[in-house]
Amino acid sequence: MQSCKANCGGAAKLSRDDAKKIADVLCAQVKEYNDFNLTMPARLTEIREALTRELRLLAEVTRSF
C-alpha cells in the first residue's frame, strides 16, 4: 500500500477532532453491520416458521379435494 506522500504529494494533516469523527463514523458502521448480521438469523427463523405454517394449512386444504 502506498503512503499518502506517494499518493497525494504530501503528508496527510488530520486534526484529532477530525480523526475522532472519522473513527466514530467507522465504529457506528461496524456496529450497524454487526447488529444487522445478528438479527438476520432471527428474521429468517421467523420467516421459515411462517412459511411452514402456511404450507401445512395449504396441505390440509388441498387434501380435501
XYZ file of N, CA and C in Angstrom:
195
model
N 0.846 -1.172 0.000
C 0.000 0.000 0.000
C 0.893 1.236 0.000
N 0.588 2.190 -0.849
C 1.404 3.393 -0.941
C 1.061 4.339 0.194
N 2.059 5.111 0.578
C 1.804 6.098 1.633
C 1.062 7.285 1.051
N 0.551 8.126 1.932
C -0.162 9.320 1.475
C 0.783 10.228 0.699
N 2.042 10.273 1.117
C 3.013 11.125 0.437
C 3.137 10.722 -1.037
N 3.134 9.419 -1.294
C 3.241 8.941 -2.673
C 1.953 9.208 -3.448
N 0.819 9.160 -2.758
C -0.474 9.321 -3.431
C -0.868 10.774 -3.646
N -0.602 11.630 -2.666
C -1.121 12.995 -2.781
C -0.026 14.051 -2.708
N 1.213 13.637 -2.694
C 2.298 14.602 -2.772
C 2.675 15.238 -1.452
N 2.090 14.838 -0.359
C 2.438 15.423 0.935
C 1.867 14.609 2.061
N 2.372 14.855 3.245
C 1.876 14.130 4.414
C 0.455 14.578 4.732
N -0.363 13.656 5.147
C -1.749 13.988 5.500
C -1.759 14.723 6.829
N -2.546 15.772 6.894
C -2.676 16.517 8.145
C -4.122 16.389 8.604
N -4.308 15.689 9.700
C -5.646 15.414 10.211
C -5.674 15.819 11.674
N -6.618 16.656 12.018
C -6.710 17.079 13.418
C -7.238 15.928 14.265
N -7.027 16.024 15.557
C -7.547 14.992 16.464
C -9.072 14.931 16.392
N -9.711 16.086 16.267
C -11.177 16.108 16.176
C -11.662 15.407 14.906
N -10.983 15.692 13.788
C -11.359 15.030 12.536
C -11.146 13.523 12.629
N -10.023 13.124 13.221
C -9.743 11.699 13.379
C -10.799 11.041 14.262
N -11.215 11.736 15.321
C -12.248 11.199 16.222
C -13.570 11.053 15.480
N -13.929 12.057 14.670
C -15.177 11.988 13.901
C -15.160 10.804 12.934
N -14.037 10.624 12.252
C -13.920 9.506 11.311
C -14.021 8.179 12.049
N -13.330 8.075 13.188
C -13.379 6.841 13.980
C -14.797 6.566 14.466
N -15.506 7.606 14.901
C -16.886 7.426 15.375
C -17.791 6.914 14.259
N -17.641 7.471 13.062
C -18.457 7.037 11.922
C -18.147 5.580 11.576
N -16.857 5.246 11.531
C -16.481 3.867 11.200
C -16.975 2.887 12.254
N -16.853 3.250 13.531
C -17.338 2.371 14.605
C -18.850 2.194 14.527
N -19.565 3.265 14.202
C -21.021 3.174 14.068
C -21.395 2.258 12.904
N -20.646 2.338 11.805
C -20.929 1.469 10.663
C -20.680 0.004 11.011
N -19.612 -0.264 11.739
C -19.318 -1.640 12.145
C -20.411 -2.152 13.067
N -20.854 -1.320 14.018
C -21.912 -1.728 14.946
C -23.196 -2.022 14.183
N -23.543 -1.149 13.237
C -24.755 -1.359 12.438
C -24.660 -2.658 11.643
N -23.503 -2.919 11.060
C -23.290 -4.157 10.301
C -23.443 -5.374 11.208
N -22.829 -5.312 12.392
C -22.915 -6.436 13.333
C -24.342 -6.641 13.824
N -25.064 -5.546 14.122
C -26.455 -5.661 14.560
C -27.303 -6.314 13.477
N -27.091 -5.916 12.230
C -27.849 -6.485 11.116
C -27.590 -7.981 11.003
N -26.329 -8.366 11.116
C -25.988 -9.784 10.986
C -26.510 -10.606 12.149
N -26.628 -10.013 13.335
C -27.147 -10.758 14.477
C -28.657 -10.940 14.385
N -29.344 -9.954 13.826
C -30.801 -10.047 13.760
C -31.278 -10.831 12.542
N -30.461 -10.944 11.521
C -30.884 -11.634 10.304
C -31.256 -13.094 10.560
N -30.468 -13.878 11.296
C -30.879 -15.267 11.546
C -32.229 -15.366 12.252
N -32.507 -14.451 13.167
C -33.799 -14.464 13.856
C -34.930 -14.191 12.869
N -34.718 -13.241 11.974
C -35.733 -12.943 10.955
C -35.956 -14.142 10.045
N -34.877 -14.778 9.649
C -35.003 -15.947 8.771
C -35.748 -17.077 9.465
N -35.510 -17.252 10.751
C -36.219 -18.285 11.514
C -37.710 -17.982 11.544
N -38.069 -16.720 11.790
C -39.487 -16.335 11.806
C -40.128 -16.586 10.445
N -39.440 -16.224 9.389
C -39.982 -16.419 8.042
C -40.154 -17.904 7.746
N -39.162 -18.708 8.108
C -39.245 -20.153 7.875
C -40.419 -20.755 8.636
N -40.620 -20.328 9.886
C -41.738 -20.845 10.678
C -43.074 -20.437 10.072
N -43.175 -19.199 9.610
C -44.418 -18.737 8.988
C -44.700 -19.513 7.704
N -43.680 -19.729 6.895
C -43.866 -20.497 5.660
C -44.266 -21.935 5.952
N -43.686 -22.514 6.984
C -44.047 -23.884 7.366
C -45.512 -23.959 7.760
N -45.981 -22.996 8.552
C -47.400 -22.967 8.944
C -48.293 -22.839 7.719
N -47.935 -21.943 6.812
C -48.745 -21.731 5.615
C -48.783 -22.985 4.740
N -47.647 -23.647 4.604
C -47.616 -24.870 3.797
C -48.452 -25.975 4.427
N -48.437 -26.074 5.743
C -49.263 -27.082 6.419
C -50.745 -26.798 6.220
N -51.122 -25.523 6.330
C -52.521 -25.158 6.089
C -52.916 -25.468 4.647
N -52.041 -25.153 3.713
C -52.316 -25.437 2.309
C -52.463 -26.938 2.079
N -51.619 -27.724 2.721
C -51.701 -29.182 2.584
C -53.022 -29.699 3.134
N -53.481 -29.160 4.258
C -54.764 -29.589 4.834
C -55.917 -29.254 3.904
N -55.886 -28.071 3.332
C -56.968 -27.635 2.449
C -56.989 -28.465 1.173
N -55.841 -28.739 0.607
C -55.808 -29.461 -0.670
C -56.066 -30.952 -0.507
N -55.930 -31.501 0.679
C -56.230 -32.926 0.889
C -57.710 -33.221 0.690
N -58.541 -32.250 0.969
C -59.981 -32.484 0.865
C -60.453 -32.551 -0.586
N -59.631 -32.159 -1.534
C -60.047 -32.188 -2.942
C -59.726 -33.477 -3.564
